[in-house]
């Protein structure tokens, strides 16, 4: 299963219209999806696989738990490793095709299971009864967390929902210790890169001086320094809706989950000019705004040594990652981790390596066994 197929599969599973149709709630869309699939053979396979995943989650939705899914992931990993050990007992050709090892099989299996895991979370979130929203202005002072970065070039901040913030030097971010059920609100002063955990039922808002960015799950950069003439948002992946606090529809954009303002897609930028009180969109050759490593890092690995993977993550997120280089010297990773927040990346990597991780404000520690 190639990376393009997996990416397309994930896009289908994140499409609310497809989910409704696959669950049999929109039979009037049968013709639309048939025409879409008939364009090529790969789309036929995509549609079949996506419907299988939706059906599997729907049938097990009442009893499916995170622990059950993690058990299935570990089980898939063990099966792949057993296949690898079995291959070693047989005669091996001196030329081995790429992506045929048990570990590569494990990575593919894990990615597909991960899509199912994400889909399960969407179903669970959709079925939860929403609590009344808590306005940011009503938050008690003791419930607000503020992180200030005055010392490091970059500082990693993990938000309550698992989203990642890479905070530039001389910048700060404020957020509640627990997000409201209906929305997630973060307040930025300075510069930062965001990777937002996907949750269509709980939109994510970044308030950056005069500008507000509304997302459901994506990665983007924000430049909002008090002394600058402009406030800028640049999108790396996904979609971001941008509007000003003074916009006549600002309240509607905040309260309506589906309503979007100025929509940005990958390699697009929104700029608010303070002197002219003007907001406009431009197309970029790349989404690089802050000139930091994570803005152009793809996080795609093919039999990459674990040490190189951890080094890449450390530089991208501005966080120290400690691990035993001698123990993990034979470990390698094959996976596409994309725009998932750092903790999700760590979960996948540690599942593949059968390792454990611990996140503290100072560092991330990886503990595992030798790979053979």
mmCIF file of C-alpha atoms in Angstrom:
data_model
loop_
_atom_site.group_PDB
_atom_site.id
_atom_site.type_symbol
_atom_site.label_atom_id
_atom_site.label_comp_id
_atom_site.label_asym_id
_atom_site.label_seq_id
_atom_site.Cartn_x
_atom_site.Cartn_y
_atom_site.Cartn_z
ATOM 1 C CA UNK A 1 0.000 0.000 0.000
ATOM 2 C CA UNK A 2 1.785 3.152 -1.187
ATOM 3 C CA UNK A 3 1.861 6.513 0.558
ATOM 4 C CA UNK A 4 -0.367 8.152 -2.071
ATOM 5 C CA UNK A 5 -3.063 5.519 -1.513
ATOM 6 C CA UNK A 6 -2.871 5.985 2.278
ATOM 7 C CA UNK A 7 -3.072 9.782 1.966
ATOM 8 C CA UNK A 8 -6.108 9.538 -0.336
ATOM 9 C CA UNK A 9 -7.731 7.055 2.038
ATOM 10 C CA UNK A 10 -7.252 9.421 4.962
ATOM 11 C CA UNK A 11 -8.802 12.289 2.982
ATOM 12 C CA UNK A 12 -11.910 10.182 2.319
ATOM 13 C CA UNK A 13 -12.215 9.236 5.985
ATOM 14 C CA UNK A 14 -12.029 12.915 6.972
ATOM 15 C CA UNK A 15 -14.819 13.901 4.553
ATOM 16 C CA UNK A 16 -18.127 14.197 6.517
ATOM 17 C CA UNK A 17 -20.108 13.814 3.285
ATOM 18 C CA UNK A 18 -18.401 10.533 2.478
ATOM 19 C CA UNK A 19 -18.895 9.235 6.034
ATOM 20 C CA UNK A 20 -22.643 9.956 5.849
ATOM 21 C CA UNK A 21 -22.915 8.252 2.473
ATOM 22 C CA UNK A 22 -20.889 5.224 3.575
ATOM 23 C CA UNK A 23 -23.179 4.833 6.590
ATOM 24 C CA UNK A 24 -26.207 4.788 4.265
ATOM 25 C CA UNK A 25 -27.506 8.175 5.366
ATOM 26 C CA UNK A 26 -27.255 9.837 1.907
ATOM 27 C CA UNK A 27 -28.364 7.321 -0.746
ATOM 28 C CA UNK A 28 -28.977 10.245 -3.101
ATOM 29 C CA UNK A 29 -25.181 10.535 -3.434
ATOM 30 C CA UNK A 30 -24.798 7.023 -4.901
ATOM 31 C CA UNK A 31 -24.426 8.360 -8.437
ATOM 32 C CA UNK A 32 -21.856 10.966 -7.362
ATOM 33 C CA UNK A 33 -19.556 8.453 -5.670
ATOM 34 C CA UNK A 34 -19.990 5.919 -8.486
ATOM 35 C CA UNK A 35 -18.922 8.504 -11.062
ATOM 36 C CA UNK A 36 -15.975 9.484 -8.864
ATOM 37 C CA UNK A 37 -14.803 5.878 -8.507
ATOM 38 C CA UNK A 38 -15.297 5.019 -12.196
ATOM 39 C CA UNK A 39 -12.539 7.449 -13.208
ATOM 40 C CA UNK A 40 -9.790 4.901 -12.452
ATOM 41 C CA UNK A 41 -9.186 1.520 -10.801
ATOM 42 C CA UNK A 42 -7.355 2.975 -7.800
ATOM 43 C CA UNK A 43 -10.424 5.003 -6.818
ATOM 44 C CA UNK A 44 -12.523 1.835 -6.889
ATOM 45 C CA UNK A 45 -10.110 0.255 -4.405
ATOM 46 C CA UNK A 46 -10.029 3.441 -2.327
ATOM 47 C CA UNK A 47 -13.809 3.534 -2.068
ATOM 48 C CA UNK A 48 -13.984 -0.149 -1.132
ATOM 49 C CA UNK A 49 -11.301 0.134 1.570
ATOM 50 C CA UNK A 50 -12.790 3.334 3.028
ATOM 51 C CA UNK A 51 -16.293 1.811 3.191
ATOM 52 C CA UNK A 52 -14.847 -1.265 4.921
ATOM 53 C CA UNK A 53 -13.279 0.934 7.603
ATOM 54 C CA UNK A 54 -16.485 2.920 8.121
ATOM 55 C CA UNK A 55 -18.488 -0.301 8.340
ATOM 56 C CA UNK A 56 -16.040 -1.830 10.811
ATOM 57 C CA UNK A 57 -16.151 1.185 13.118
ATOM 58 C CA UNK A 58 -19.948 1.474 12.848
ATOM 59 C CA UNK A 59 -20.505 -2.176 13.753
ATOM 60 C CA UNK A 60 -18.168 -2.082 16.754
ATOM 61 C CA UNK A 61 -18.796 1.488 17.832
ATOM 62 C CA UNK A 62 -20.586 0.656 21.091
ATOM 63 C CA UNK A 63 -17.882 -1.582 22.493
ATOM 64 C CA UNK A 64 -14.733 -0.300 20.785
ATOM 65 C CA UNK A 65 -12.221 1.291 23.145
ATOM 66 C CA UNK A 66 -8.818 2.904 22.780
ATOM 67 C CA UNK A 67 -7.324 -0.066 24.634
ATOM 68 C CA UNK A 68 -8.874 -2.476 22.122
ATOM 69 C CA UNK A 69 -7.416 -0.542 19.194
ATOM 70 C CA UNK A 70 -3.969 -0.366 20.811
ATOM 71 C CA UNK A 71 -4.162 -4.138 21.332
ATOM 72 C CA UNK A 72 -4.930 -4.598 17.623
ATOM 73 C CA UNK A 73 -1.974 -2.407 16.686
ATOM 74 C CA UNK A 74 0.399 -4.383 18.890
ATOM 75 C CA UNK A 75 -1.037 -7.606 17.489
ATOM 76 C CA UNK A 76 -0.398 -6.436 13.911
ATOM 77 C CA UNK A 77 3.150 -5.528 14.863
ATOM 78 C CA UNK A 78 3.806 -8.980 16.354
ATOM 79 C CA UNK A 79 2.466 -10.694 13.237
ATOM 80 C CA UNK A 80 4.735 -8.609 11.017
ATOM 81 C CA UNK A 81 7.758 -9.407 13.169
ATOM 82 C CA UNK A 82 6.938 -13.125 13.087
ATOM 83 C CA UNK A 83 6.829 -12.946 9.283
ATOM 84 C CA UNK A 84 10.232 -11.264 9.290
ATOM 85 C CA UNK A 85 11.734 -13.964 11.530
ATOM 86 C CA UNK A 86 10.214 -16.636 9.293
ATOM 87 C CA UNK A 87 11.841 -15.040 6.238
ATOM 88 C CA UNK A 88 15.245 -15.133 7.931
ATOM 89 C CA UNK A 89 15.033 -18.934 8.200
ATOM 90 C CA UNK A 90 14.574 -19.208 4.430
ATOM 91 C CA UNK A 91 16.990 -18.532 1.618
ATOM 92 C CA UNK A 92 17.189 -14.784 0.986
ATOM 93 C CA UNK A 93 17.924 -13.317 -2.435
ATOM 94 C CA UNK A 94 21.004 -10.990 -2.435
ATOM 95 C CA UNK A 95 18.847 -8.223 -3.989
ATOM 96 C CA UNK A 96 15.844 -7.356 -1.860
ATOM 97 C CA UNK A 97 13.089 -5.100 -3.239
ATOM 98 C CA UNK A 98 12.284 -1.969 -1.250
ATOM 99 C CA UNK A 99 9.334 -2.109 1.200
ATOM 100 C CA UNK A 100 9.314 -5.893 1.592
ATOM 101 C CA UNK A 101 10.616 -6.324 5.139
ATOM 102 C CA UNK A 102 8.369 -7.226 8.042
ATOM 103 C CA UNK A 103 8.981 -3.833 9.594
ATOM 104 C CA UNK A 104 7.749 -2.106 6.442
ATOM 105 C CA UNK A 105 4.691 -4.350 6.459
ATOM 106 C CA UNK A 106 4.186 -3.387 10.078
ATOM 107 C CA UNK A 107 4.399 0.306 9.249
ATOM 108 C CA UNK A 108 1.765 -0.021 6.505
ATOM 109 C CA UNK A 109 -0.528 -2.043 8.756
ATOM 110 C CA UNK A 110 -0.090 0.461 11.560
ATOM 111 C CA UNK A 111 -0.903 3.412 9.316
ATOM 112 C CA UNK A 112 -4.151 1.781 8.157
ATOM 113 C CA UNK A 113 -5.055 0.896 11.743
ATOM 114 C CA UNK A 114 -4.256 4.476 12.670
ATOM 115 C CA UNK A 115 -6.794 5.717 10.136
ATOM 116 C CA UNK A 116 -9.363 3.452 11.712
ATOM 117 C CA UNK A 117 -8.343 4.758 15.132
ATOM 118 C CA UNK A 118 -8.826 8.361 13.963
ATOM 119 C CA UNK A 119 -12.201 7.458 12.466
ATOM 120 C CA UNK A 120 -13.298 5.864 15.725
ATOM 121 C CA UNK A 121 -12.441 9.066 17.578
ATOM 122 C CA UNK A 122 -14.565 11.079 15.136
ATOM 123 C CA UNK A 123 -17.519 8.756 15.771
ATOM 124 C CA UNK A 124 -17.010 8.952 19.517
ATOM 125 C CA UNK A 125 -16.781 12.749 19.440
ATOM 126 C CA UNK A 126 -19.913 12.991 17.283
ATOM 127 C CA UNK A 127 -21.897 10.949 19.776
ATOM 128 C CA UNK A 128 -20.800 12.828 22.869
ATOM 129 C CA UNK A 129 -23.275 15.338 24.223
ATOM 130 C CA UNK A 130 -21.738 18.790 23.993
ATOM 131 C CA UNK A 131 -21.516 20.851 27.140
ATOM 132 C CA UNK A 132 -22.369 24.559 27.097
ATOM 133 C CA UNK A 133 -19.402 26.510 25.658
ATOM 134 C CA UNK A 134 -17.163 28.423 28.037
ATOM 135 C CA UNK A 135 -16.179 31.819 26.687
ATOM 136 C CA UNK A 136 -12.518 32.702 26.996
ATOM 137 C CA UNK A 137 -13.423 35.906 28.818
ATOM 138 C CA UNK A 138 -15.215 33.857 31.484
ATOM 139 C CA UNK A 139 -12.185 31.691 32.269
ATOM 140 C CA UNK A 140 -10.959 32.118 35.816
ATOM 141 C CA UNK A 141 -7.343 33.385 36.023
ATOM 142 C CA UNK A 142 -6.166 30.195 37.742
ATOM 143 C CA UNK A 143 -7.418 28.027 34.858
ATOM 144 C CA UNK A 144 -5.273 29.783 32.248
ATOM 145 C CA UNK A 145 -1.788 28.486 31.402
ATOM 146 C CA UNK A 146 0.784 30.843 29.901
ATOM 147 C CA UNK A 147 4.029 29.646 28.311
ATOM 148 C CA UNK A 148 6.686 32.254 27.525
ATOM 149 C CA UNK A 149 9.808 31.537 25.471
ATOM 150 C CA UNK A 150 12.492 34.116 26.234
ATOM 151 C CA UNK A 151 15.558 31.874 26.077
ATOM 152 C CA UNK A 152 15.459 29.198 23.371
ATOM 153 C CA UNK A 153 15.363 29.643 19.607
ATOM 154 C CA UNK A 154 12.355 27.283 19.607
ATOM 155 C CA UNK A 155 10.250 25.816 22.403
ATOM 156 C CA UNK A 156 7.808 22.902 22.181
ATOM 157 C CA UNK A 157 4.416 23.342 23.863
ATOM 158 C CA UNK A 158 1.868 20.529 24.116
ATOM 159 C CA UNK A 159 -1.741 21.701 24.395
ATOM 160 C CA UNK A 160 -4.462 19.878 26.420
ATOM 161 C CA UNK A 161 -5.863 18.158 23.299
ATOM 162 C CA UNK A 162 -2.442 16.915 22.175
ATOM 163 C CA UNK A 163 -1.917 19.645 19.573
ATOM 164 C CA UNK A 164 1.645 20.891 19.089
ATOM 165 C CA UNK A 165 2.927 24.451 19.232
ATOM 166 C CA UNK A 166 6.499 25.325 18.248
ATOM 167 C CA UNK A 167 6.987 28.674 19.964
ATOM 168 C CA UNK A 168 9.532 31.103 18.518
ATOM 169 C CA UNK A 169 11.887 33.053 20.795
ATOM 170 C CA UNK A 170 10.360 36.110 22.510
ATOM 171 C CA UNK A 171 6.845 34.734 21.986
ATOM 172 C CA UNK A 172 4.134 33.510 24.322
ATOM 173 C CA UNK A 173 0.973 31.430 24.186
ATOM 174 C CA UNK A 174 -2.014 31.272 26.560
ATOM 175 C CA UNK A 175 -4.648 28.535 26.769
ATOM 176 C CA UNK A 176 -7.062 27.014 29.305
ATOM 177 C CA UNK A 177 -5.952 23.914 31.206
ATOM 178 C CA UNK A 178 -9.010 22.204 29.726
ATOM 179 C CA UNK A 179 -10.646 23.215 26.447
ATOM 180 C CA UNK A 180 -14.376 23.838 26.273
ATOM 181 C CA UNK A 181 -16.446 21.028 24.739
ATOM 182 C CA UNK A 182 -17.520 23.115 21.737
ATOM 183 C CA UNK A 183 -14.251 24.827 20.836
ATOM 184 C CA UNK A 184 -10.528 25.109 21.558
ATOM 185 C CA UNK A 185 -9.104 28.615 22.065
ATOM 186 C CA UNK A 186 -5.442 29.666 22.136
ATOM 187 C CA UNK A 187 -3.994 33.190 22.399
ATOM 188 C CA UNK A 188 -0.672 33.936 20.712
ATOM 189 C CA UNK A 189 1.683 36.871 21.033
ATOM 190 C CA UNK A 190 4.670 36.602 18.707
ATOM 191 C CA UNK A 191 5.452 33.764 16.304
ATOM 192 C CA UNK A 192 4.565 30.078 16.371
ATOM 193 C CA UNK A 193 3.923 27.004 14.233
ATOM 194 C CA UNK A 194 0.819 24.909 15.007
ATOM 195 C CA UNK A 195 -0.081 21.267 14.344
ATOM 196 C CA UNK A 196 -3.691 20.856 15.399
ATOM 197 C CA UNK A 197 -5.306 17.568 16.404
ATOM 198 C CA UNK A 198 -8.201 16.839 14.036
ATOM 199 C CA UNK A 199 -11.674 17.210 15.561
ATOM 200 C CA UNK A 200 -14.444 18.666 13.343
ATOM 201 C CA UNK A 201 -16.798 18.883 16.331
ATOM 202 C CA UNK A 202 -14.414 21.083 18.310
ATOM 203 C CA UNK A 203 -12.963 23.863 16.097
ATOM 204 C CA UNK A 204 -9.591 25.279 17.065
ATOM 205 C CA UNK A 205 -9.130 29.069 17.264
ATOM 206 C CA UNK A 206 -5.874 31.017 17.417
ATOM 207 C CA UNK A 207 -6.321 34.638 18.497
ATOM 208 C CA UNK A 208 -3.299 36.593 17.255
ATOM 209 C CA UNK A 209 -3.712 40.314 17.967
ATOM 210 C CA UNK A 210 -6.315 41.584 15.453
ATOM 211 C CA UNK A 211 -6.522 38.282 13.560
ATOM 212 C CA UNK A 212 -8.333 35.008 14.306
ATOM 213 C CA UNK A 213 -7.497 31.672 12.649
ATOM 214 C CA UNK A 214 -10.149 28.926 12.751
ATOM 215 C CA UNK A 215 -9.180 25.313 11.956
ATOM 216 C CA UNK A 216 -10.403 21.755 12.505
ATOM 217 C CA UNK A 217 -7.038 20.013 12.143
ATOM 218 C CA UNK A 218 -4.060 21.189 10.106
ATOM 219 C CA UNK A 219 -0.589 22.773 10.289
ATOM 220 C CA UNK A 220 0.220 26.450 9.837
ATOM 221 C CA UNK A 221 2.446 29.333 10.940
ATOM 222 C CA UNK A 222 1.415 32.600 12.586
ATOM 223 C CA UNK A 223 3.440 35.795 12.823
ATOM 224 C CA UNK A 224 1.810 38.292 15.190
ATOM 225 C CA UNK A 225 4.336 40.552 16.879
ATOM 226 C CA UNK A 226 3.011 43.699 18.521
ATOM 227 C CA UNK A 227 5.617 45.925 16.846
ATOM 228 C CA UNK A 228 5.100 44.661 13.285
ATOM 229 C CA UNK A 229 2.927 46.377 10.680
ATOM 230 C CA UNK A 230 1.334 43.081 9.636
ATOM 231 C CA UNK A 231 -0.203 39.948 11.158
ATOM 232 C CA UNK A 232 0.360 36.914 8.912
ATOM 233 C CA UNK A 233 -0.927 33.315 8.727
ATOM 234 C CA UNK A 234 0.685 30.811 6.298
ATOM 235 C CA UNK A 235 -0.751 27.303 5.750
ATOM 236 C CA UNK A 236 1.429 24.211 5.326
ATOM 237 C CA UNK A 237 -1.305 21.539 5.213
ATOM 238 C CA UNK A 238 -5.099 21.447 5.433
ATOM 239 C CA UNK A 239 -7.369 24.493 5.498
ATOM 240 C CA UNK A 240 -7.496 27.552 7.730
ATOM 241 C CA UNK A 241 -10.295 30.127 7.878
ATOM 242 C CA UNK A 242 -9.093 33.619 8.809
ATOM 243 C CA UNK A 243 -11.035 36.692 9.903
ATOM 244 C CA UNK A 244 -10.486 39.843 11.940
ATOM 245 C CA UNK A 245 -11.902 40.470 15.393
ATOM 246 C CA UNK A 246 -13.715 43.517 14.003
ATOM 247 C CA UNK A 247 -15.412 41.536 11.232
ATOM 248 C CA UNK A 248 -19.196 41.978 11.305
ATOM 249 C CA UNK A 249 -19.581 38.183 11.219
ATOM 250 C CA UNK A 250 -16.836 37.429 13.763
ATOM 251 C CA UNK A 251 -19.323 36.085 16.324
ATOM 252 C CA UNK A 252 -20.972 33.856 13.698
ATOM 253 C CA UNK A 253 -17.599 32.509 12.537
ATOM 254 C CA UNK A 254 -16.794 31.652 16.149
ATOM 255 C CA UNK A 255 -20.107 29.985 17.007
ATOM 256 C CA UNK A 256 -20.899 28.182 13.727
ATOM 257 C CA UNK A 257 -18.642 25.128 13.248
ATOM 258 C CA UNK A 258 -19.135 25.041 9.463
ATOM 259 C CA UNK A 259 -19.143 28.765 8.616
ATOM 260 C CA UNK A 260 -15.831 29.883 7.092
ATOM 261 C CA UNK A 261 -14.399 33.322 6.378
ATOM 262 C CA UNK A 262 -11.299 33.853 4.201
ATOM 263 C CA UNK A 263 -10.205 30.259 3.486
ATOM 264 C CA UNK A 264 -6.507 29.397 3.063
ATOM 265 C CA UNK A 265 -5.212 26.139 1.567
ATOM 266 C CA UNK A 266 -1.600 24.817 1.448
ATOM 267 C CA UNK A 267 0.950 27.414 0.320
ATOM 268 C CA UNK A 268 -1.460 30.290 0.810
ATOM 269 C CA UNK A 269 -1.045 33.209 3.172
ATOM 270 C CA UNK A 270 -3.379 35.740 4.783
ATOM 271 C CA UNK A 271 -1.979 39.167 5.648
ATOM 272 C CA UNK A 272 -3.636 41.781 7.815
ATOM 273 C CA UNK A 273 -2.241 45.294 7.302
ATOM 274 C CA UNK A 274 -2.754 47.246 10.476
ATOM 275 C CA UNK A 275 -2.270 50.694 8.959
ATOM 276 C CA UNK A 276 -4.946 50.121 6.298
ATOM 277 C CA UNK A 277 -7.134 47.748 8.326
ATOM 278 C CA UNK A 278 -7.032 45.389 5.328
ATOM 279 C CA UNK A 279 -7.019 41.571 5.116
ATOM 280 C CA UNK A 280 -6.003 39.813 1.903
ATOM 281 C CA UNK A 281 -4.830 36.421 0.612
ATOM 282 C CA UNK A 282 -1.734 35.611 -1.473
ATOM 283 C CA UNK A 283 -0.345 32.437 -3.077
ATOM 284 C CA UNK A 284 3.153 31.327 -2.060
ATOM 285 C CA UNK A 285 5.769 29.062 -3.594
ATOM 286 C CA UNK A 286 6.227 27.519 -0.122
ATOM 287 C CA UNK A 287 4.539 27.935 3.251
ATOM 288 C CA UNK A 288 7.743 29.089 4.950
ATOM 289 C CA UNK A 289 6.992 32.146 7.083
ATOM 290 C CA UNK A 290 9.158 31.879 10.206
ATOM 291 C CA UNK A 291 12.191 30.163 8.606
ATOM 292 C CA UNK A 292 12.191 27.286 11.081
ATOM 293 C CA UNK A 293 12.880 23.586 10.234
ATOM 294 C CA UNK A 294 9.364 22.248 10.835
ATOM 295 C CA UNK A 295 7.837 24.459 8.122
ATOM 296 C CA UNK A 296 9.408 22.426 5.297
ATOM 297 C CA UNK A 297 9.887 19.068 7.038
ATOM 298 C CA UNK A 298 7.816 16.241 5.475
ATOM 299 C CA UNK A 299 8.401 13.619 8.225
ATOM 300 C CA UNK A 300 8.570 10.791 5.663
ATOM 301 C CA UNK A 301 10.971 7.977 6.539
ATOM 302 C CA UNK A 302 12.079 4.902 4.602
ATOM 303 C CA UNK A 303 14.226 2.493 6.637
ATOM 304 C CA UNK A 304 15.659 5.557 8.385
ATOM 305 C CA UNK A 305 17.816 4.902 11.483
ATOM 306 C CA UNK A 306 15.982 5.724 14.705
ATOM 307 C CA UNK A 307 18.760 8.106 15.746
ATOM 308 C CA UNK A 308 18.250 10.184 12.574
ATOM 309 C CA UNK A 309 14.468 10.256 13.143
ATOM 310 C CA UNK A 310 14.825 11.475 16.731
ATOM 311 C CA UNK A 311 17.379 14.086 15.666
ATOM 312 C CA UNK A 312 14.991 15.399 13.007
ATOM 313 C CA UNK A 313 12.130 15.630 15.492
ATOM 314 C CA UNK A 314 14.326 17.348 18.065
ATOM 315 C CA UNK A 315 15.357 20.083 15.620
ATOM 316 C CA UNK A 316 11.870 20.501 14.167
ATOM 317 C CA UNK A 317 10.069 20.910 17.494
ATOM 318 C CA UNK A 318 12.790 22.578 19.556
ATOM 319 C CA UNK A 319 12.754 19.875 22.210
ATOM 320 C CA UNK A 320 15.502 17.681 23.684
ATOM 321 C CA UNK A 321 14.957 13.967 22.997
ATOM 322 C CA UNK A 322 16.983 11.522 25.073
ATOM 323 C CA UNK A 323 17.450 7.855 24.109
ATOM 324 C CA UNK A 324 20.112 5.160 24.349
ATOM 325 C CA UNK A 325 21.981 5.322 21.021
ATOM 326 C CA UNK A 326 23.752 2.014 21.608
ATOM 327 C CA UNK A 327 20.544 0.095 22.337
ATOM 328 C CA UNK A 328 18.704 1.599 19.350
ATOM 329 C CA UNK A 329 21.637 1.530 16.924
ATOM 330 C CA UNK A 330 19.989 -1.227 14.828
ATOM 331 C CA UNK A 331 16.473 0.259 14.863
ATOM 332 C CA UNK A 332 14.955 1.906 11.777
ATOM 333 C CA UNK A 333 11.647 3.528 10.863
ATOM 334 C CA UNK A 334 9.527 3.356 7.696
ATOM 335 C CA UNK A 335 6.473 5.608 7.961
ATOM 336 C CA UNK A 336 4.843 8.821 6.768
ATOM 337 C CA UNK A 337 3.921 10.857 9.843
ATOM 338 C CA UNK A 338 2.753 14.015 8.055
ATOM 339 C CA UNK A 339 1.192 16.899 9.989
ATOM 340 C CA UNK A 340 0.216 14.916 13.070
ATOM 341 C CA UNK A 341 1.159 16.609 16.370
ATOM 342 C CA UNK A 342 4.404 15.471 17.976
ATOM 343 C CA UNK A 343 2.818 13.140 20.533
ATOM 344 C CA UNK A 344 0.974 11.228 17.787
ATOM 345 C CA UNK A 345 4.272 10.861 15.927
ATOM 346 C CA UNK A 346 5.901 9.517 19.089
ATOM 347 C CA UNK A 347 3.065 7.016 19.602
ATOM 348 C CA UNK A 348 3.547 5.571 16.111
ATOM 349 C CA UNK A 349 7.334 5.464 16.356
ATOM 350 C CA UNK A 350 7.313 3.845 19.792
ATOM 351 C CA UNK A 351 4.691 1.316 18.703
ATOM 352 C CA UNK A 352 6.885 0.295 15.778
ATOM 353 C CA UNK A 353 9.988 0.101 18.007
ATOM 354 C CA UNK A 354 8.099 -1.434 20.961
ATOM 355 C CA UNK A 355 9.424 1.428 23.056
ATOM 356 C CA UNK A 356 7.976 3.892 25.559
ATOM 357 C CA UNK A 357 8.149 7.676 25.765
ATOM 358 C CA UNK A 358 7.740 10.276 28.496
ATOM 359 C CA UNK A 359 7.095 13.976 27.890
ATOM 360 C CA UNK A 360 8.115 16.562 30.498
ATOM 361 C CA UNK A 361 8.445 20.354 30.161
ATOM 362 C CA UNK A 362 12.221 19.936 29.879
ATOM 363 C CA UNK A 363 12.633 16.955 27.533
ATOM 364 C CA UNK A 364 11.282 13.781 25.945
ATOM 365 C CA UNK A 365 12.720 10.444 27.036
ATOM 366 C CA UNK A 366 12.560 7.296 24.860
ATOM 367 C CA UNK A 367 13.129 3.877 26.423
ATOM 368 C CA UNK A 368 13.168 0.669 24.414
ATOM 369 C CA UNK A 369 14.891 -2.633 23.673
ATOM 370 C CA UNK A 370 17.460 -3.474 20.974
ATOM 371 C CA UNK A 371 16.110 -4.150 17.460
ATOM 372 C CA UNK A 372 17.314 -7.309 15.724
#
